[in-house]
mmCIF file of N, CA, C and O in Angstrom:
data_model
loop_
_atom_site.group_PDB
_atom_site.id
_atom_site.type_symbol
_atom_site.label_atom_id
_atom_site.label_comp_id
_atom_site.label_asym_id
_atom_site.label_seq_id
_atom_site.Cartn_x
_atom_site.Cartn_y
_atom_site.Cartn_z
ATOM 1 N N MET A 683 9.567 15.071 5.276
ATOM 2 C CA MET A 683 10.979 14.844 4.794
ATOM 3 C C MET A 683 10.884 14.702 3.139
ATOM 4 O O MET A 683 10.110 14.359 2.676
ATOM 5 N N ILE A 684 11.949 14.902 2.557
ATOM 6 C CA ILE A 684 12.180 14.977 1.375
ATOM 7 C C ILE A 684 12.605 13.508 0.764
ATOM 8 O O ILE A 684 14.131 13.597 1.268
ATOM 9 N N PHE A 685 12.666 12.592 0.137
ATOM 10 C CA PHE A 685 13.360 11.614 -0.285
ATOM 11 C C PHE A 685 13.702 11.795 -1.740
ATOM 12 O O PHE A 685 13.033 11.985 -2.817
ATOM 13 N N ILE A 686 14.893 11.719 -1.888
ATOM 14 C CA ILE A 686 15.600 12.177 -3.348
ATOM 15 C C ILE A 686 15.979 10.649 -3.682
ATOM 16 O O ILE A 686 17.541 10.373 -2.477
ATOM 17 N N PHE A 687 16.187 10.096 -5.128
ATOM 18 C CA PHE A 687 16.915 9.185 -5.417
ATOM 19 C C PHE A 687 16.818 9.241 -6.890
ATOM 20 O O PHE A 687 16.216 9.712 -7.340
ATOM 21 N N GLY A 688 17.869 8.324 -7.059
ATOM 22 C CA GLY A 688 18.400 8.322 -8.714
ATOM 23 C C GLY A 688 19.509 7.676 -8.842
ATOM 24 O O GLY A 688 20.398 7.164 -7.991
ATOM 25 N N PRO A 689 20.035 7.589 -10.166
ATOM 26 C CA PRO A 689 20.785 6.490 -10.185
ATOM 27 C C PRO A 689 22.644 7.384 -10.007
ATOM 28 O O PRO A 689 22.751 8.679 -9.574
ATOM 29 N N LEU A 690 23.775 6.877 -9.914
ATOM 30 C CA LEU A 690 25.061 7.423 -9.623
ATOM 31 C C LEU A 690 24.927 8.733 -10.409
ATOM 32 O O LEU A 690 24.866 8.707 -11.820
ATOM 33 N N TYR A 691 25.953 9.760 -9.993
ATOM 34 C CA TYR A 691 26.212 10.790 -10.892
ATOM 35 C C TYR A 691 24.763 11.744 -11.575
ATOM 36 O O TYR A 691 25.038 12.219 -12.780
ATOM 37 N N ALA A 692 23.510 11.595 -11.195
ATOM 38 C CA ALA A 692 22.694 11.626 -11.844
ATOM 39 C C ALA A 692 22.322 13.157 -11.518
ATOM 40 O O ALA A 692 21.620 13.839 -11.851
ATOM 41 N N GLY A 693 22.821 13.914 -10.103
ATOM 42 C CA GLY A 693 22.855 15.517 -9.789
ATOM 43 C C GLY A 693 21.395 15.420 -8.989
ATOM 44 O O GLY A 693 20.898 16.467 -8.299
ATOM 45 N N LYS A 694 21.705 14.064 -7.893
ATOM 46 C CA LYS A 694 20.614 14.264 -6.546
ATOM 47 C C LYS A 694 21.248 15.605 -5.920
ATOM 48 O O LYS A 694 20.446 16.186 -5.594
ATOM 49 N N ARG A 695 22.520 15.622 -5.130
ATOM 50 C CA ARG A 695 23.050 16.577 -4.544
ATOM 51 C C ARG A 695 22.846 17.482 -4.784
ATOM 52 O O ARG A 695 22.735 18.778 -4.190
ATOM 53 N N ALA A 696 23.332 17.950 -6.589
ATOM 54 C CA ALA A 696 23.024 19.385 -6.916
ATOM 55 C C ALA A 696 21.651 19.938 -6.895
ATOM 56 O O ALA A 696 21.356 20.971 -6.429
ATOM 57 N N PHE A 697 20.664 19.049 -7.083
ATOM 58 C CA PHE A 697 18.924 19.210 -6.839
ATOM 59 C C PHE A 697 18.484 19.833 -5.731
ATOM 60 O O PHE A 697 18.388 20.812 -4.967
ATOM 61 N N ALA A 698 19.463 18.837 -4.592
ATOM 62 C CA ALA A 698 19.144 19.182 -3.432
ATOM 63 C C ALA A 698 19.392 20.832 -3.034
ATOM 64 O O ALA A 698 18.785 21.066 -2.184
ATOM 65 N N CYS A 699 20.544 20.818 -3.323
ATOM 66 C CA CYS A 699 20.923 22.231 -2.692
ATOM 67 C C CYS A 699 20.343 23.759 -3.602
ATOM 68 O O CYS A 699 20.131 24.369 -2.509
ATOM 69 N N LYS A 700 19.731 22.916 -4.927
ATOM 70 C CA LYS A 700 19.081 23.893 -5.416
ATOM 71 C C LYS A 700 17.855 24.424 -4.559
ATOM 72 O O LYS A 700 16.778 25.233 -4.427
ATOM 73 N N LEU A 701 17.142 22.810 -3.901
ATOM 74 C CA LEU A 701 15.816 23.239 -3.447
ATOM 75 C C LEU A 701 16.027 23.590 -2.067
ATOM 76 O O LEU A 701 15.363 24.086 -1.530
ATOM 77 N N LEU A 702 17.493 23.104 -1.340
ATOM 78 C CA LEU A 702 17.344 24.065 0.133
ATOM 79 C C LEU A 702 18.085 25.403 -0.106
ATOM 80 O O LEU A 702 18.525 25.918 0.808
ATOM 81 N N HIS A 703 18.352 25.804 -1.166
ATOM 82 C CA HIS A 703 18.841 27.110 -1.254
ATOM 83 C C HIS A 703 20.262 27.260 -0.615
ATOM 84 O O HIS A 703 20.605 28.167 0.223
ATOM 85 N N CYS A 704 21.181 26.240 -0.543
ATOM 86 C CA CYS A 704 22.689 26.440 -0.131
ATOM 87 C C CYS A 704 23.913 25.550 -1.156
ATOM 88 O O CYS A 704 23.208 24.982 -2.075
ATOM 89 N N GLN A 705 24.540 25.867 -0.656
ATOM 90 C CA GLN A 705 26.164 25.348 -1.383
ATOM 91 C C GLN A 705 26.381 24.234 -0.965
ATOM 92 O O GLN A 705 25.594 23.659 0.390
ATOM 93 N N GLU A 706 26.653 23.277 -1.607
ATOM 94 C CA GLU A 706 27.113 21.767 -1.389
ATOM 95 C C GLU A 706 27.971 21.583 0.086
ATOM 96 O O GLU A 706 27.583 20.745 0.752
ATOM 97 N N ALA A 707 28.878 22.854 0.468
ATOM 98 C CA ALA A 707 29.730 22.197 1.564
ATOM 99 C C ALA A 707 28.841 22.661 2.685
ATOM 100 O O ALA A 707 29.047 22.094 3.655
ATOM 101 N N GLU A 708 27.733 23.264 2.455
ATOM 102 C CA GLU A 708 26.543 23.580 3.731
ATOM 103 C C GLU A 708 25.006 22.129 3.400
ATOM 104 O O GLU A 708 24.714 22.180 4.525
ATOM 105 N N LEU A 709 25.643 21.574 2.771
ATOM 106 C CA LEU A 709 24.625 20.373 2.712
ATOM 107 C C LEU A 709 24.037 19.087 3.818
ATOM 108 O O LEU A 709 23.219 19.402 4.010
ATOM 109 N N SER A 710 25.584 19.576 4.218
ATOM 110 C CA SER A 710 25.352 18.000 5.150
ATOM 111 C C SER A 710 24.853 18.879 6.625
ATOM 112 O O SER A 710 24.062 18.075 7.328
ATOM 113 N N ARG A 711 24.210 20.099 6.810
ATOM 114 C CA ARG A 711 23.505 20.398 7.628
ATOM 115 C C ARG A 711 21.894 20.203 7.619
ATOM 116 O O ARG A 711 21.081 20.120 8.557
ATOM 117 N N TYR A 712 21.806 19.815 6.241
ATOM 118 C CA TYR A 712 19.942 19.663 6.186
ATOM 119 C C TYR A 712 20.121 18.652 5.588
ATOM 120 O O TYR A 712 18.575 17.933 5.504
ATOM 121 N N ALA A 713 20.696 17.620 5.090
ATOM 122 C CA ALA A 713 20.574 16.163 4.750
ATOM 123 C C ALA A 713 21.648 15.232 4.607
ATOM 124 O O ALA A 713 22.706 15.767 4.925
ATOM 125 N N VAL A 714 21.267 14.130 4.621
ATOM 126 C CA VAL A 714 22.074 12.958 4.327
ATOM 127 C C VAL A 714 21.922 11.848 3.225
ATOM 128 O O VAL A 714 21.263 12.334 2.236
ATOM 129 N N TRP A 715 23.012 11.513 2.667
ATOM 130 C CA TRP A 715 23.382 11.155 1.557
ATOM 131 C C TRP A 715 23.918 9.677 1.914
ATOM 132 O O TRP A 715 24.436 9.110 2.881
ATOM 133 N N ASN A 716 23.615 9.078 0.412
ATOM 134 C CA ASN A 716 24.539 7.421 0.358
ATOM 135 C C ASN A 716 23.972 6.615 1.541
ATOM 136 O O ASN A 716 24.448 5.918 2.300
ATOM 137 N N VAL A 717 22.587 6.654 1.802
ATOM 138 C CA VAL A 717 21.986 5.776 2.306
ATOM 139 C C VAL A 717 21.857 4.460 2.437
ATOM 140 O O VAL A 717 21.802 3.472 3.259
ATOM 141 N N GLN A 718 22.102 4.102 1.129
ATOM 142 C CA GLN A 718 22.193 2.648 0.610
ATOM 143 C C GLN A 718 22.879 1.770 1.182
ATOM 144 O O GLN A 718 22.877 0.630 1.727
ATOM 145 N N GLU A 719 24.237 2.483 1.782
ATOM 146 C CA GLU A 719 25.380 1.902 1.973
ATOM 147 C C GLU A 719 25.186 1.476 3.404
ATOM 148 O O GLU A 719 25.709 0.452 4.015
ATOM 149 N N ARG A 720 23.982 2.227 4.755
ATOM 150 C CA ARG A 720 23.692 2.021 5.513
ATOM 151 C C ARG A 720 23.001 0.934 5.570
ATOM 152 O O ARG A 720 23.224 0.467 7.022
ATOM 153 N N ALA A 721 22.346 0.872 4.551
ATOM 154 C CA ALA A 721 21.195 -0.432 4.792
ATOM 155 C C ALA A 721 21.654 -1.589 4.730
ATOM 156 O O ALA A 721 21.068 -2.723 5.640
ATOM 157 N N ALA A 722 22.765 -1.768 4.155
ATOM 158 C CA ALA A 722 24.000 -3.154 4.179
ATOM 159 C C ALA A 722 23.873 -3.680 5.545
ATOM 160 O O ALA A 722 24.090 -4.725 6.057
ATOM 161 N N GLN A 723 24.455 -2.577 6.437
ATOM 162 C CA GLN A 723 24.982 -2.683 7.974
ATOM 163 C C GLN A 723 23.931 -2.696 8.702
ATOM 164 O O GLN A 723 23.993 -3.042 9.799
ATOM 165 N N ALA A 724 22.703 -2.503 8.288
ATOM 166 C CA ALA A 724 21.356 -2.306 9.357
ATOM 167 C C ALA A 724 20.761 -3.217 9.933
ATOM 168 O O ALA A 724 20.913 -4.715 9.324
ATOM 169 N N GLN A 725 20.895 -3.566 11.128
ATOM 170 C CA GLN A 725 19.763 -4.889 11.941
ATOM 171 C C GLN A 725 18.599 -4.810 12.005
ATOM 172 O O GLN A 725 18.201 -5.583 11.883
ATOM 173 N N ASP A 726 17.941 -3.732 11.763
ATOM 174 C CA ASP A 726 16.854 -3.133 11.830
ATOM 175 C C ASP A 726 16.272 -2.297 10.717
ATOM 176 O O ASP A 726 16.745 -0.616 11.106
ATOM 177 N N LEU A 727 16.101 -2.641 9.588
ATOM 178 C CA LEU A 727 15.735 -1.572 8.430
ATOM 179 C C LEU A 727 14.745 -0.491 8.827
ATOM 180 O O LEU A 727 14.651 1.027 8.392
ATOM 181 N N GLU A 728 13.642 -0.894 9.602
ATOM 182 C CA GLU A 728 12.621 0.506 9.642
ATOM 183 C C GLU A 728 13.027 1.108 10.861
ATOM 184 O O GLU A 728 13.096 2.430 10.830
ATOM 185 N N LYS A 729 13.777 0.679 11.801
ATOM 186 C CA LYS A 729 14.148 1.776 12.873
ATOM 187 C C LYS A 729 15.079 2.731 12.336
ATOM 188 O O LYS A 729 15.139 3.452 12.190
ATOM 189 N N LEU A 730 16.208 2.030 11.369
ATOM 190 C CA LEU A 730 16.897 2.933 10.433
ATOM 191 C C LEU A 730 16.268 4.089 9.619
ATOM 192 O O LEU A 730 16.411 5.292 9.273
ATOM 193 N N ALA A 731 15.284 3.528 9.007
ATOM 194 C CA ALA A 731 14.205 4.254 8.031
ATOM 195 C C ALA A 731 13.782 5.572 9.111
ATOM 196 O O ALA A 731 13.427 6.785 8.733
ATOM 197 N N ASP A 732 13.489 4.842 10.379
ATOM 198 C CA ASP A 732 12.847 5.899 11.166
ATOM 199 C C ASP A 732 13.618 7.104 11.360
ATOM 200 O O ASP A 732 13.591 8.404 11.524
ATOM 201 N N GLU A 733 14.802 6.595 12.075
ATOM 202 C CA GLU A 733 16.321 7.183 12.183
ATOM 203 C C GLU A 733 15.944 8.505 10.675
ATOM 204 O O GLU A 733 16.328 9.723 11.264
ATOM 205 N N LEU A 734 16.383 8.048 9.835
ATOM 206 C CA LEU A 734 16.710 8.700 8.458
ATOM 207 C C LEU A 734 15.786 9.453 8.309
ATOM 208 O O LEU A 734 16.054 10.686 7.607
ATOM 209 N N ALA A 735 14.158 9.383 8.666
ATOM 210 C CA ALA A 735 13.459 10.400 8.354
ATOM 211 C C ALA A 735 12.978 11.842 9.092
ATOM 212 O O ALA A 735 12.516 12.442 8.997
ATOM 213 N N GLY A 736 14.090 11.585 10.147
ATOM 214 C CA GLY A 736 14.119 12.728 10.785
ATOM 215 C C GLY A 736 14.816 14.122 10.015
ATOM 216 O O GLY A 736 14.964 15.124 10.393
ATOM 217 N N HIS A 737 15.701 13.549 9.169
ATOM 218 C CA HIS A 737 16.369 14.529 8.236
ATOM 219 C C HIS A 737 15.307 15.311 7.413
ATOM 220 O O HIS A 737 14.314 14.369 6.978
ATOM 221 N N GLN A 738 15.784 16.574 7.185
ATOM 222 C CA GLN A 738 14.768 17.258 6.164
ATOM 223 C C GLN A 738 14.850 16.827 4.918
ATOM 224 O O GLN A 738 13.595 16.858 3.848
ATOM 225 N N VAL A 739 16.095 16.034 4.496
ATOM 226 C CA VAL A 739 16.073 15.900 2.781
ATOM 227 C C VAL A 739 16.894 14.505 3.329
ATOM 228 O O VAL A 739 18.122 14.182 3.763
ATOM 229 N N VAL A 740 16.671 13.354 2.582
ATOM 230 C CA VAL A 740 17.336 12.098 2.334
ATOM 231 C C VAL A 740 17.275 11.880 0.903
ATOM 232 O O VAL A 740 16.986 11.710 0.167
ATOM 233 N N ILE A 741 18.787 11.670 0.402
ATOM 234 C CA ILE A 741 19.621 11.330 -0.384
ATOM 235 C C ILE A 741 20.228 9.517 -1.023
ATOM 236 O O ILE A 741 20.886 9.227 -0.196
ATOM 237 N N ALA A 742 19.223 9.082 -1.909
ATOM 238 C CA ALA A 742 19.889 7.468 -2.068
ATOM 239 C C ALA A 742 20.425 7.340 -3.260
ATOM 240 O O ALA A 742 19.514 7.799 -4.162
ATOM 241 N N THR A 743 21.465 6.412 -3.618
ATOM 242 C CA THR A 743 21.568 6.378 -5.059
ATOM 243 C C THR A 743 20.584 4.753 -5.307
ATOM 244 O O THR A 743 20.644 3.839 -4.571
ATOM 245 N N GLU A 744 20.371 4.732 -6.759
ATOM 246 C CA GLU A 744 19.417 3.606 -6.713
ATOM 247 C C GLU A 744 20.638 2.810 -7.167
ATOM 248 O O GLU A 744 21.589 2.913 -7.914
ATOM 249 N N ILE A 745 20.751 1.461 -6.817
ATOM 250 C CA ILE A 745 21.266 0.277 -7.294
ATOM 251 C C ILE A 745 20.711 -1.069 -7.316
ATOM 252 O O ILE A 745 19.543 -0.881 -6.948
ATOM 253 N N GLY A 746 20.956 -1.915 -7.988
ATOM 254 C CA GLY A 746 20.166 -3.384 -8.616
ATOM 255 C C GLY A 746 19.597 -3.482 -9.950
ATOM 256 O O GLY A 746 19.058 -4.262 -9.966
ATOM 257 N N GLY A 747 19.968 -2.187 -10.503
ATOM 258 C CA GLY A 747 19.455 -2.415 -11.743
ATOM 259 C C GLY A 747 19.922 -2.985 -13.332
ATOM 260 O O GLY A 747 20.009 -2.989 -14.040
ATOM 261 N N GLY A 748 21.155 -3.528 -12.681
ATOM 262 C CA GLY A 748 22.381 -4.153 -13.525
ATOM 263 C C GLY A 748 22.066 -5.610 -13.559
ATOM 264 O O GLY A 748 21.195 -6.361 -12.965
ATOM 265 N N ILE A 749 23.217 -6.489 -13.491
ATOM 266 C CA ILE A 749 23.326 -7.914 -13.363
ATOM 267 C C ILE A 749 23.668 -7.952 -11.995
ATOM 268 O O ILE A 749 24.170 -7.626 -11.160
ATOM 269 N N VAL A 750 22.981 -9.076 -11.542
ATOM 270 C CA VAL A 750 22.597 -9.770 -10.420
ATOM 271 C C VAL A 750 24.255 -10.223 -9.331
ATOM 272 O O VAL A 750 24.554 -11.313 -10.311
ATOM 273 N N PRO A 751 24.577 -9.523 -8.731
ATOM 274 C CA PRO A 751 25.716 -10.254 -8.395
ATOM 275 C C PRO A 751 25.886 -11.841 -8.048
ATOM 276 O O PRO A 751 24.829 -11.979 -7.234
ATOM 277 N N ALA A 752 26.929 -12.572 -8.053
ATOM 278 C CA ALA A 752 27.121 -13.956 -7.625
ATOM 279 C C ALA A 752 26.934 -14.065 -6.553
ATOM 280 O O ALA A 752 26.668 -15.391 -5.922
ATOM 281 N N ASP A 753 27.832 -13.085 -5.722
ATOM 282 C CA ASP A 753 28.154 -13.040 -4.414
ATOM 283 C C ASP A 753 27.066 -13.041 -3.526
ATOM 284 O O ASP A 753 26.070 -11.851 -3.445
ATOM 285 N N ALA A 754 26.465 -13.671 -2.651
ATOM 286 C CA ALA A 754 25.197 -13.735 -1.531
ATOM 287 C C ALA A 754 25.410 -12.435 -0.699
ATOM 288 O O ALA A 754 24.180 -11.645 -0.866
ATOM 289 N N GLY A 755 26.532 -11.871 -0.350
ATOM 290 C CA GLY A 755 26.328 -10.827 0.658
ATOM 291 C C GLY A 755 26.413 -9.477 -0.398
ATOM 292 O O GLY A 755 25.615 -8.670 0.289
ATOM 293 N N GLN A 756 26.601 -9.198 -1.900
ATOM 294 C CA GLN A 756 26.334 -8.190 -2.332
ATOM 295 C C GLN A 756 25.176 -8.175 -2.836
ATOM 296 O O GLN A 756 23.983 -7.294 -2.987
ATOM 297 N N ARG A 757 24.002 -9.276 -3.152
ATOM 298 C CA ARG A 757 22.614 -9.640 -3.517
ATOM 299 C C ARG A 757 21.876 -9.052 -2.198
ATOM 300 O O ARG A 757 21.064 -8.351 -2.242
ATOM 301 N N ALA A 758 22.613 -9.574 -0.754
ATOM 302 C CA ALA A 758 21.890 -9.034 0.341
ATOM 303 C C ALA A 758 21.781 -7.589 0.299
ATOM 304 O O ALA A 758 20.805 -7.021 0.847
ATOM 305 N N ALA A 759 22.949 -6.945 0.192
ATOM 306 C CA ALA A 759 23.164 -5.623 0.485
ATOM 307 C C ALA A 759 22.077 -4.637 -0.850
ATOM 308 O O ALA A 759 21.545 -3.777 -0.292
ATOM 309 N N ARG A 760 22.056 -5.093 -1.813
ATOM 310 C CA ARG A 760 21.297 -4.918 -2.708
ATOM 311 C C ARG A 760 19.739 -4.937 -2.591
ATOM 312 O O ARG A 760 19.084 -3.765 -2.556
ATOM 313 N N GLU A 761 19.433 -5.978 -1.846
ATOM 314 C CA GLU A 761 17.936 -5.997 -1.346
ATOM 315 C C GLU A 761 17.731 -5.180 0.019
ATOM 316 O O GLU A 761 16.417 -4.561 -0.018
ATOM 317 N N ALA A 762 18.926 -4.934 0.680
ATOM 318 C CA ALA A 762 18.392 -4.268 1.501
ATOM 319 C C ALA A 762 18.236 -2.478 1.464
ATOM 320 O O ALA A 762 17.548 -2.025 1.892
ATOM 321 N N ALA A 763 18.958 -2.474 0.498
ATOM 322 C CA ALA A 763 18.861 -0.864 -0.101
ATOM 323 C C ALA A 763 17.701 -0.650 -0.944
ATOM 324 O O ALA A 763 16.927 0.298 -0.518
ATOM 325 N N GLY A 764 17.034 -1.564 -1.539
ATOM 326 C CA GLY A 764 15.896 -1.552 -1.864
ATOM 327 C C GLY A 764 14.962 -1.627 -1.107
ATOM 328 O O GLY A 764 13.965 -0.532 -0.817
ATOM 329 N N ARG A 765 14.933 -2.386 -0.124
ATOM 330 C CA ARG A 765 13.768 -2.111 1.456
ATOM 331 C C ARG A 765 13.700 -0.750 1.563
ATOM 332 O O ARG A 765 12.660 -0.715 2.073
ATOM 333 N N LEU A 766 15.199 -0.352 2.241
ATOM 334 C CA LEU A 766 15.063 0.766 2.501
ATOM 335 C C LEU A 766 14.663 1.883 2.094
ATOM 336 O O LEU A 766 13.764 2.672 2.400
ATOM 337 N N ASN A 767 14.698 1.828 0.768
ATOM 338 C CA ASN A 767 14.077 2.848 -0.359
ATOM 339 C C ASN A 767 12.523 2.755 -0.072
ATOM 340 O O ASN A 767 11.945 4.093 -0.088
ATOM 341 N N GLU A 768 11.921 1.794 -0.094
ATOM 342 C CA GLU A 768 10.430 1.690 -0.058
ATOM 343 C C GLU A 768 10.428 2.150 0.814
ATOM 344 O O GLU A 768 9.772 3.076 1.357
ATOM 345 N N LEU A 769 10.743 2.052 2.040
ATOM 346 C CA LEU A 769 10.447 2.132 3.587
ATOM 347 C C LEU A 769 10.694 3.964 3.771
ATOM 348 O O LEU A 769 9.527 4.679 3.989
ATOM 349 N N LEU A 770 11.475 4.490 3.374
ATOM 350 C CA LEU A 770 11.785 5.955 3.219
ATOM 351 C C LEU A 770 10.857 6.387 2.355
ATOM 352 O O LEU A 770 10.173 7.240 2.701
ATOM 353 N N ALA A 771 10.484 6.308 1.233
ATOM 354 C CA ALA A 771 9.292 6.695 0.093
ATOM 355 C C ALA A 771 8.069 6.643 1.089
ATOM 356 O O ALA A 771 7.292 7.421 0.815
ATOM 357 N N GLN A 772 7.609 5.665 2.007
ATOM 358 C CA GLN A 772 6.360 5.279 2.577
ATOM 359 C C GLN A 772 6.328 6.661 3.629
ATOM 360 O O GLN A 772 5.218 7.556 3.931
ATOM 361 N N ARG A 773 7.439 6.941 4.644
ATOM 362 C CA ARG A 773 7.570 8.069 5.394
ATOM 363 C C ARG A 773 7.903 9.469 4.594
ATOM 364 O O ARG A 773 7.476 10.177 5.594
ATOM 365 N N ALA A 774 7.911 9.466 3.347
ATOM 366 C CA ALA A 774 8.146 11.078 3.128
ATOM 367 C C ALA A 774 7.012 11.553 2.342
ATOM 368 O O ALA A 774 6.275 11.169 2.452
ATOM 369 N N ASP A 775 7.515 12.944 3.134
ATOM 370 C CA ASP A 775 6.046 13.764 2.043
ATOM 371 C C ASP A 775 6.012 14.010 0.749
ATOM 372 O O ASP A 775 5.122 14.162 0.068
ATOM 373 N N THR A 776 7.566 14.026 -0.047
ATOM 374 C CA THR A 776 7.736 14.018 -1.195
ATOM 375 C C THR A 776 8.707 13.207 -1.446
ATOM 376 O O THR A 776 10.182 13.125 -0.969
ATOM 377 N N VAL A 777 8.861 12.740 -2.951
ATOM 378 C CA VAL A 777 9.603 11.509 -2.805
ATOM 379 C C VAL A 777 9.896 12.136 -4.840
ATOM 380 O O VAL A 777 9.044 12.401 -5.333
ATOM 381 N N VAL A 778 11.463 12.585 -4.708
ATOM 382 C CA VAL A 778 11.589 12.631 -6.265
ATOM 383 C C VAL A 778 12.658 11.597 -6.784
ATOM 384 O O VAL A 778 13.905 11.557 -6.026
ATOM 385 N N ARG A 779 12.224 11.579 -8.068
ATOM 386 C CA ARG A 779 13.732 10.720 -8.748
ATOM 387 C C ARG A 779 14.322 11.979 -9.715
ATOM 388 O O ARG A 779 13.555 12.153 -10.129
ATOM 389 N N ILE A 780 15.566 11.820 -9.272
ATOM 390 C CA ILE A 780 16.332 12.333 -10.385
ATOM 391 C C ILE A 780 16.778 11.571 -11.239
ATOM 392 O O ILE A 780 17.732 10.440 -10.952
ATOM 393 N N PHE A 781 16.847 11.809 -12.794
ATOM 394 C CA PHE A 781 17.844 11.171 -13.674
ATOM 395 C C PHE A 781 17.918 12.535 -14.552
ATOM 396 O O PHE A 781 17.337 13.159 -15.138
ATOM 397 N N TYR A 782 19.416 12.577 -14.956
ATOM 398 C CA TYR A 782 19.907 13.320 -15.888
ATOM 399 C C TYR A 782 20.076 14.538 -15.372
ATOM 400 O O TYR A 782 19.587 15.775 -16.273
ATOM 401 N N GLY A 783 19.815 14.770 -14.176
ATOM 402 C CA GLY A 783 19.765 16.118 -13.508
ATOM 403 C C GLY A 783 18.357 16.731 -13.610
ATOM 404 O O GLY A 783 17.649 17.627 -12.967
ATOM 405 N N LEU A 784 17.285 15.637 -14.186
ATOM 406 C CA LEU A 784 16.191 16.461 -14.039
ATOM 407 C C LEU A 784 15.086 15.702 -13.008
ATOM 408 O O LEU A 784 14.657 14.513 -12.877
ATOM 409 N N PRO A 785 14.261 16.670 -12.162
ATOM 410 C CA PRO A 785 13.540 16.403 -11.403
ATOM 411 C C PRO A 785 11.881 15.424 -11.549
ATOM 412 O O PRO A 785 11.734 15.944 -12.492
ATOM 413 N N LEU A 786 11.916 14.084 -11.356
ATOM 414 C CA LEU A 786 10.067 14.010 -11.488
ATOM 415 C C LEU A 786 9.493 13.280 -10.377
ATOM 416 O O LEU A 786 10.348 12.618 -9.576
ATOM 417 N N VAL A 787 8.531 14.241 -9.792
ATOM 418 C CA VAL A 787 8.121 14.167 -8.243
ATOM 419 C C VAL A 787 6.853 13.056 -8.328
ATOM 420 O O VAL A 787 5.964 13.046 -9.215
ATOM 421 N N LEU A 788 7.267 12.053 -7.631
ATOM 422 C CA LEU A 788 6.194 11.080 -7.483
ATOM 423 C C LEU A 788 5.585 10.983 -6.545
ATOM 424 O O LEU A 788 4.300 10.262 -6.404
ATOM 425 N N LYS A 789 5.894 11.617 -5.458
ATOM 426 C CA LYS A 789 4.623 12.060 -3.994
ATOM 427 C C LYS A 789 5.128 12.877 -3.923
ATOM 428 O O LYS A 789 6.019 13.817 -3.810
ATOM 429 N N GLY A 790 3.324 13.982 -3.568
ATOM 430 C CA GLY A 790 4.074 15.113 -2.713
ATOM 431 C C GLY A 790 4.009 16.194 -4.080
ATOM 432 O O GLY A 790 3.602 16.107 -4.896
ATOM 433 N N SER A 791 4.748 17.290 -3.536
ATOM 434 C CA SER A 791 4.567 18.385 -4.392
ATOM 435 C C SER A 791 6.253 19.245 -3.925
ATOM 436 O O SER A 791 6.183 19.082 -3.059
ATOM 437 N N LEU A 792 6.393 19.801 -5.213
ATOM 438 C CA LEU A 792 8.123 20.960 -4.853
ATOM 439 C C LEU A 792 7.590 22.085 -5.475
ATOM 440 O O LEU A 792 6.831 22.311 -6.407
ATOM 441 N N SER A 793 8.252 23.105 -4.846
ATOM 442 C CA SER A 793 8.111 24.490 -5.288
ATOM 443 C C SER A 793 9.827 25.036 -5.255
ATOM 444 O O SER A 793 9.973 25.108 -3.988
ATOM 445 N N LEU A 794 10.586 25.447 -6.331
ATOM 446 C CA LEU A 794 11.622 25.577 -6.523
ATOM 447 C C LEU A 794 11.552 26.989 -6.810
ATOM 448 O O LEU A 794 11.078 27.877 -7.465
#
């Protein structure tokens, strides 16, 4: 599994399409994205990570880099998203951070 993460509007899906040689309309056949939203609802992050690791590509938006929310529920959702990203990175063969459309391979290797 290839795990791609980065901030909002950084080009994560466009990079995944380039990597998979597909159009964005076809991406859902190979990849799942916005997984950070599923983390907040998950009862078991390990189980969710195992389920997501079955996809060819998993894409997550980094959250939690700004001001810590006063709302306890929002803080818990941020923590769950971060923990899920850690679990996905452990399970991934390749981990890529996208920033301004530029890939930085943190684990494994890629050939474009």
